[in-house]
mmCIF file of C-alpha atoms in Angstrom:
data_model
loop_
_atom_site.group_PDB
_atom_site.id
_atom_site.type_symbol
_atom_site.label_atom_id
_atom_site.label_comp_id
_atom_site.label_asym_id
_atom_site.label_seq_id
_atom_site.Cartn_x
_atom_site.Cartn_y
_atom_site.Cartn_z
ATOM 1 C CA UNK V 1 55.489 166.729 65.861
ATOM 2 C CA UNK V 2 59.164 166.504 66.592
ATOM 3 C CA UNK V 3 60.858 163.661 68.482
ATOM 4 C CA UNK V 4 63.205 164.684 71.244
ATOM 5 C CA UNK V 5 66.138 162.469 72.160
ATOM 6 C CA UNK V 6 68.154 162.742 75.372
ATOM 7 C CA UNK V 7 71.585 164.231 75.116
ATOM 8 C CA UNK V 8 74.689 162.049 75.111
ATOM 9 C CA UNK V 9 75.481 163.182 78.658
ATOM 10 C CA UNK V 10 72.015 162.215 79.944
ATOM 11 C CA UNK V 11 72.247 158.843 78.181
ATOM 12 C CA UNK V 12 75.533 158.059 79.873
ATOM 13 C CA UNK V 13 74.070 158.985 83.267
ATOM 14 C CA UNK V 14 71.082 156.710 82.638
ATOM 15 C CA UNK V 15 73.327 153.806 81.636
ATOM 16 C CA UNK V 16 75.521 154.281 84.696
ATOM 17 C CA UNK V 17 72.453 154.437 86.947
ATOM 18 C CA UNK V 18 71.065 151.222 85.475
ATOM 19 C CA UNK V 19 74.436 149.494 85.885
ATOM 20 C CA UNK V 20 74.676 150.715 89.482
ATOM 21 C CA UNK V 21 71.199 149.331 90.259
ATOM 22 C CA UNK V 22 72.091 145.995 88.656
ATOM 23 C CA UNK V 23 75.367 145.799 90.563
ATOM 24 C CA UNK V 24 73.640 146.608 93.855
ATOM 25 C CA UNK V 25 70.910 144.038 93.201
ATOM 26 C CA UNK V 26 73.495 141.431 92.227
ATOM 27 C CA UNK V 27 75.485 142.107 95.421
ATOM 28 C CA UNK V 28 72.345 141.808 97.555
ATOM 29 C CA UNK V 29 71.504 138.472 95.947
ATOM 30 C CA UNK V 30 75.053 137.197 96.521
ATOM 31 C CA UNK V 31 74.920 138.257 100.170
ATOM 32 C CA UNK V 32 71.785 136.137 100.643
ATOM 33 C CA UNK V 33 73.468 133.055 99.198
ATOM 34 C CA UNK V 34 74.469 130.136 101.395
ATOM 35 C CA UNK V 35 78.046 130.226 102.616
ATOM 36 C CA UNK V 36 80.953 127.926 101.809
ATOM 37 C CA UNK V 37 84.031 128.512 103.970
ATOM 38 C CA UNK V 38 87.447 127.371 102.779
ATOM 39 C CA UNK V 39 89.817 126.686 105.678
ATOM 40 C CA UNK V 40 93.292 126.207 104.268
ATOM 41 C CA UNK V 41 96.656 127.873 104.638
ATOM 42 C CA UNK V 42 98.873 129.714 102.137
ATOM 43 C CA UNK V 43 97.909 127.140 99.472
ATOM 44 C CA UNK V 44 94.508 128.792 99.255
ATOM 45 C CA UNK V 45 95.788 132.335 99.811
ATOM 46 C CA UNK V 46 96.757 132.929 96.234
ATOM 47 C CA UNK V 47 100.318 133.869 97.122
ATOM 48 C CA UNK V 48 102.147 135.048 94.009
ATOM 49 C CA UNK V 49 99.035 135.234 91.804
ATOM 50 C CA UNK V 50 96.265 137.798 91.309
ATOM 51 C CA UNK V 51 93.336 137.959 93.732
ATOM 52 C CA UNK V 52 91.120 136.647 90.952
ATOM 53 C CA UNK V 53 93.268 133.534 90.445
ATOM 54 C CA UNK V 54 93.060 131.711 93.779
ATOM 55 C CA UNK V 55 90.794 128.692 94.076
ATOM 56 C CA UNK V 56 88.028 130.167 96.313
ATOM 57 C CA UNK V 57 87.514 133.048 93.885
ATOM 58 C CA UNK V 58 87.426 130.688 90.919
ATOM 59 C CA UNK V 59 85.174 128.236 92.753
ATOM 60 C CA UNK V 60 82.585 130.905 93.509
ATOM 61 C CA UNK V 61 82.699 132.090 89.898
ATOM 62 C CA UNK V 62 82.047 128.579 88.555
ATOM 63 C CA UNK V 63 79.332 127.921 91.128
ATOM 64 C CA UNK V 64 77.444 131.079 90.167
ATOM 65 C CA UNK V 65 77.865 130.334 86.460
ATOM 66 C CA UNK V 66 76.090 127.012 87.040
ATOM 67 C CA UNK V 67 73.297 128.765 88.964
ATOM 68 C CA UNK V 68 74.118 127.437 92.407
ATOM 69 C CA UNK V 69 73.342 129.967 95.134
ATOM 70 C CA UNK V 70 76.500 129.963 97.227
ATOM 71 C CA UNK V 71 79.259 132.385 98.055
ATOM 72 C CA UNK V 72 82.751 131.211 98.973
ATOM 73 C CA UNK V 73 84.707 132.783 101.824
ATOM 74 C CA UNK V 74 88.464 132.357 101.639
ATOM 75 C CA UNK V 75 89.802 132.117 105.188
ATOM 76 C CA UNK V 76 93.482 131.389 105.082
ATOM 77 C CA UNK V 77 96.440 132.169 107.298
ATOM 78 C CA UNK V 78 99.956 131.379 106.154
ATOM 79 C CA UNK V 79 101.807 128.830 108.266
ATOM 80 C CA UNK V 80 98.589 127.803 109.993
ATOM 81 C CA UNK V 81 98.666 124.399 111.691
ATOM 82 C CA UNK V 82 95.705 122.306 112.815
ATOM 83 C CA UNK V 83 96.191 123.679 116.350
ATOM 84 C CA UNK V 84 96.058 127.283 115.098
ATOM 85 C CA UNK V 85 92.810 126.534 113.303
ATOM 86 C CA UNK V 86 91.389 124.786 116.336
ATOM 87 C CA UNK V 87 92.067 127.871 118.474
ATOM 88 C CA UNK V 88 90.101 130.113 116.067
ATOM 89 C CA UNK V 89 87.381 127.777 114.871
ATOM 90 C CA UNK V 90 84.573 129.513 116.803
ATOM 91 C CA UNK V 91 85.113 132.639 114.689
ATOM 92 C CA UNK V 92 84.132 130.662 111.591
ATOM 93 C CA UNK V 93 81.117 129.063 113.236
ATOM 94 C CA UNK V 94 79.677 132.541 113.719
ATOM 95 C CA UNK V 95 79.183 132.749 109.934
ATOM 96 C CA UNK V 96 76.832 129.751 110.144
ATOM 97 C CA UNK V 97 78.211 128.182 106.947
ATOM 98 C CA UNK V 98 76.277 125.653 104.907
ATOM 99 C CA UNK V 99 79.535 123.929 103.884
ATOM 100 C CA UNK V 100 83.096 124.013 105.170
ATOM 101 C CA UNK V 101 86.098 122.718 103.212
ATOM 102 C CA UNK V 102 88.958 121.764 105.527
ATOM 103 C CA UNK V 103 92.411 121.018 104.182
ATOM 104 C CA UNK V 104 94.725 121.923 107.021
ATOM 105 C CA UNK V 105 97.708 119.575 107.094
ATOM 106 C CA UNK V 106 100.712 120.877 105.164
ATOM 107 C CA UNK V 107 102.171 123.009 107.934
ATOM 108 C CA UNK V 108 101.767 120.264 110.520
ATOM 109 C CA UNK V 109 104.192 118.023 108.669
ATOM 110 C CA UNK V 110 106.399 120.932 107.578
ATOM 111 C CA UNK V 111 106.846 121.811 111.258
ATOM 112 C CA UNK V 112 107.108 118.166 112.317
ATOM 113 C CA UNK V 113 104.036 118.256 114.547
ATOM 114 C CA UNK V 114 102.978 114.944 116.165
ATOM 115 C CA UNK V 115 100.461 113.105 113.996
ATOM 116 C CA UNK V 116 98.269 112.109 116.943
ATOM 117 C CA UNK V 117 97.910 115.773 117.964
ATOM 118 C CA UNK V 118 97.040 116.768 114.395
ATOM 119 C CA UNK V 119 94.345 114.084 114.299
ATOM 120 C CA UNK V 120 92.989 115.249 117.653
ATOM 121 C CA UNK V 121 92.804 118.865 116.458
ATOM 122 C CA UNK V 122 91.128 118.045 113.151
ATOM 123 C CA UNK V 123 88.617 115.723 114.823
ATOM 124 C CA UNK V 124 87.736 118.507 117.265
ATOM 125 C CA UNK V 125 87.234 120.984 114.396
ATOM 126 C CA UNK V 126 85.123 118.534 112.386
ATOM 127 C CA UNK V 127 82.910 117.750 115.395
ATOM 128 C CA UNK V 128 82.189 121.425 116.069
ATOM 129 C CA UNK V 129 81.018 121.990 112.504
ATOM 130 C CA UNK V 130 78.933 118.811 112.533
ATOM 131 C CA UNK V 131 77.236 119.991 115.727
ATOM 132 C CA UNK V 132 76.449 123.211 113.872
ATOM 133 C CA UNK V 133 74.744 121.142 111.106
ATOM 134 C CA UNK V 134 77.438 122.242 108.668
ATOM 135 C CA UNK V 135 78.350 119.913 105.819
ATOM 136 C CA UNK V 136 82.005 119.090 106.351
ATOM 137 C CA UNK V 137 84.338 118.328 103.445
ATOM 138 C CA UNK V 138 87.699 117.033 104.666
ATOM 139 C CA UNK V 139 90.621 116.616 102.305
ATOM 140 C CA UNK V 140 93.490 114.266 103.041
ATOM 141 C CA UNK V 141 97.088 114.499 101.908
ATOM 142 C CA UNK V 142 100.319 112.567 101.696
ATOM 143 C CA UNK V 143 103.693 113.827 102.928
ATOM 144 C CA UNK V 144 106.718 114.129 100.627
ATOM 145 C CA UNK V 145 108.756 110.962 100.141
ATOM 146 C CA UNK V 146 111.682 112.632 101.909
ATOM 147 C CA UNK V 147 109.928 112.128 105.255
ATOM 148 C CA UNK V 148 110.483 109.072 107.415
ATOM 149 C CA UNK V 149 108.379 106.102 106.395
ATOM 150 C CA UNK V 150 106.703 105.754 109.781
ATOM 151 C CA UNK V 151 105.713 109.430 109.808
ATOM 152 C CA UNK V 152 104.271 109.237 106.290
ATOM 153 C CA UNK V 153 102.361 106.079 107.168
ATOM 154 C CA UNK V 154 100.924 107.531 110.382
ATOM 155 C CA UNK V 155 100.036 110.773 108.611
ATOM 156 C CA UNK V 156 98.024 109.001 105.900
ATOM 157 C CA UNK V 157 96.406 106.635 108.399
ATOM 158 C CA UNK V 158 95.205 109.532 110.563
ATOM 159 C CA UNK V 159 92.837 110.688 107.815
ATOM 160 C CA UNK V 160 91.584 107.164 107.207
ATOM 161 C CA UNK V 161 90.820 106.884 110.920
ATOM 162 C CA UNK V 162 88.915 110.178 110.974
ATOM 163 C CA UNK V 163 86.973 108.981 107.926
ATOM 164 C CA UNK V 164 85.891 105.822 109.762
ATOM 165 C CA UNK V 165 85.127 107.579 113.030
ATOM 166 C CA UNK V 166 83.170 110.496 111.540
ATOM 167 C CA UNK V 167 80.972 109.023 108.823
ATOM 168 C CA UNK V 168 78.704 112.085 108.818
ATOM 169 C CA UNK V 169 81.234 114.115 106.872
ATOM 170 C CA UNK V 170 82.475 113.943 103.296
ATOM 171 C CA UNK V 171 86.027 112.815 102.678
ATOM 172 C CA UNK V 172 88.201 113.473 99.641
ATOM 173 C CA UNK V 173 91.499 111.610 99.434
ATOM 174 C CA UNK V 174 93.348 114.651 98.090
ATOM 175 C CA UNK V 175 92.378 117.781 96.218
ATOM 176 C CA UNK V 176 96.004 117.998 95.122
ATOM 177 C CA UNK V 177 95.526 115.143 92.694
ATOM 178 C CA UNK V 178 97.366 115.736 89.377
ATOM 179 C CA UNK V 179 99.232 118.787 90.679
ATOM 180 C CA UNK V 180 101.172 117.893 93.837
ATOM 181 C CA UNK V 181 104.969 118.181 93.522
ATOM 182 C CA UNK V 182 104.807 119.119 89.827
ATOM 183 C CA UNK V 183 106.964 122.213 89.166
ATOM 184 C CA UNK V 184 104.981 123.285 86.102
ATOM 185 C CA UNK V 185 102.049 124.056 88.411
ATOM 186 C CA UNK V 186 104.057 126.141 90.869
ATOM 187 C CA UNK V 187 105.241 129.722 90.919
ATOM 188 C CA UNK V 188 108.977 130.471 91.069
ATOM 189 C CA UNK V 189 109.374 129.372 94.696
ATOM 190 C CA UNK V 190 108.381 125.809 93.688
ATOM 191 C CA UNK V 191 106.044 125.671 96.681
ATOM 192 C CA UNK V 192 102.984 127.782 96.004
ATOM 193 C CA UNK V 193 100.539 127.175 93.144
ATOM 194 C CA UNK V 194 100.192 129.137 89.950
ATOM 195 C CA UNK V 195 96.925 130.012 88.222
ATOM 196 C CA UNK V 196 96.855 126.770 86.228
ATOM 197 C CA UNK V 197 97.180 124.780 89.458
ATOM 198 C CA UNK V 198 94.183 126.651 90.861
ATOM 199 C CA UNK V 199 92.149 125.860 87.740
ATOM 200 C CA UNK V 200 92.696 122.129 88.260
ATOM 201 C CA UNK V 201 92.010 122.227 92.005
ATOM 202 C CA UNK V 202 88.867 124.307 91.501
ATOM 203 C CA UNK V 203 87.478 121.788 89.034
ATOM 204 C CA UNK V 204 88.400 118.897 91.355
ATOM 205 C CA UNK V 205 86.543 120.513 94.238
ATOM 206 C CA UNK V 206 83.488 121.521 92.230
ATOM 207 C CA UNK V 207 83.097 118.054 90.717
ATOM 208 C CA UNK V 208 83.367 116.515 94.170
ATOM 209 C CA UNK V 209 80.749 118.891 95.598
ATOM 210 C CA UNK V 210 78.396 118.036 92.742
ATOM 211 C CA UNK V 211 79.043 114.281 92.652
ATOM 212 C CA UNK V 212 78.425 113.954 96.393
ATOM 213 C CA UNK V 213 75.367 116.235 96.127
ATOM 214 C CA UNK V 214 76.860 118.554 98.722
ATOM 215 C CA UNK V 215 75.746 121.638 96.805
ATOM 216 C CA UNK V 216 72.156 121.835 95.614
ATOM 217 C CA UNK V 217 70.155 124.206 93.474
#
């Protein structure tokens, strides 16, 4: 009796077939996961870093590593204001997300948009997602100290007012904690984040989602 072993070529084909089946199965599982949508601007784009270094990519990776069944969709548009997002918000509702993370403010103050209009737009966006039974995570932000005092004060107060008026949603004072305006966390343009910045933000967001029991196994 003589044992017969497959050739090296056949073995490689078998390994590749098994890997292909695993990859397909893994993709199918991921596609069935609940959806988290990230609605930001160029800060979430990953401008100047690899596609695998922006925060939505890293957030999904950490979530899956901890056995949470979610996939993260990165929907960003550079220079987006709250009005731009408001005009497109129905596109995102079509995905029927479980969670939406909204941090759309930077370009409003960069373009000097009226604070009351920004608040109106964000409130409208939040209400639409709440009506859709989506868990809304809203992040606030401060403006740079170079802006007029009254504008900075009104800007900060607008988020506090939304927090009081819409108690159904989750509010985070700022996901930019520890990294805002620190050059060591920016790429060469001193505006957009580097990979280390994204690591910190990703951990901030994940801890918030877990602490508030927004994501569940």
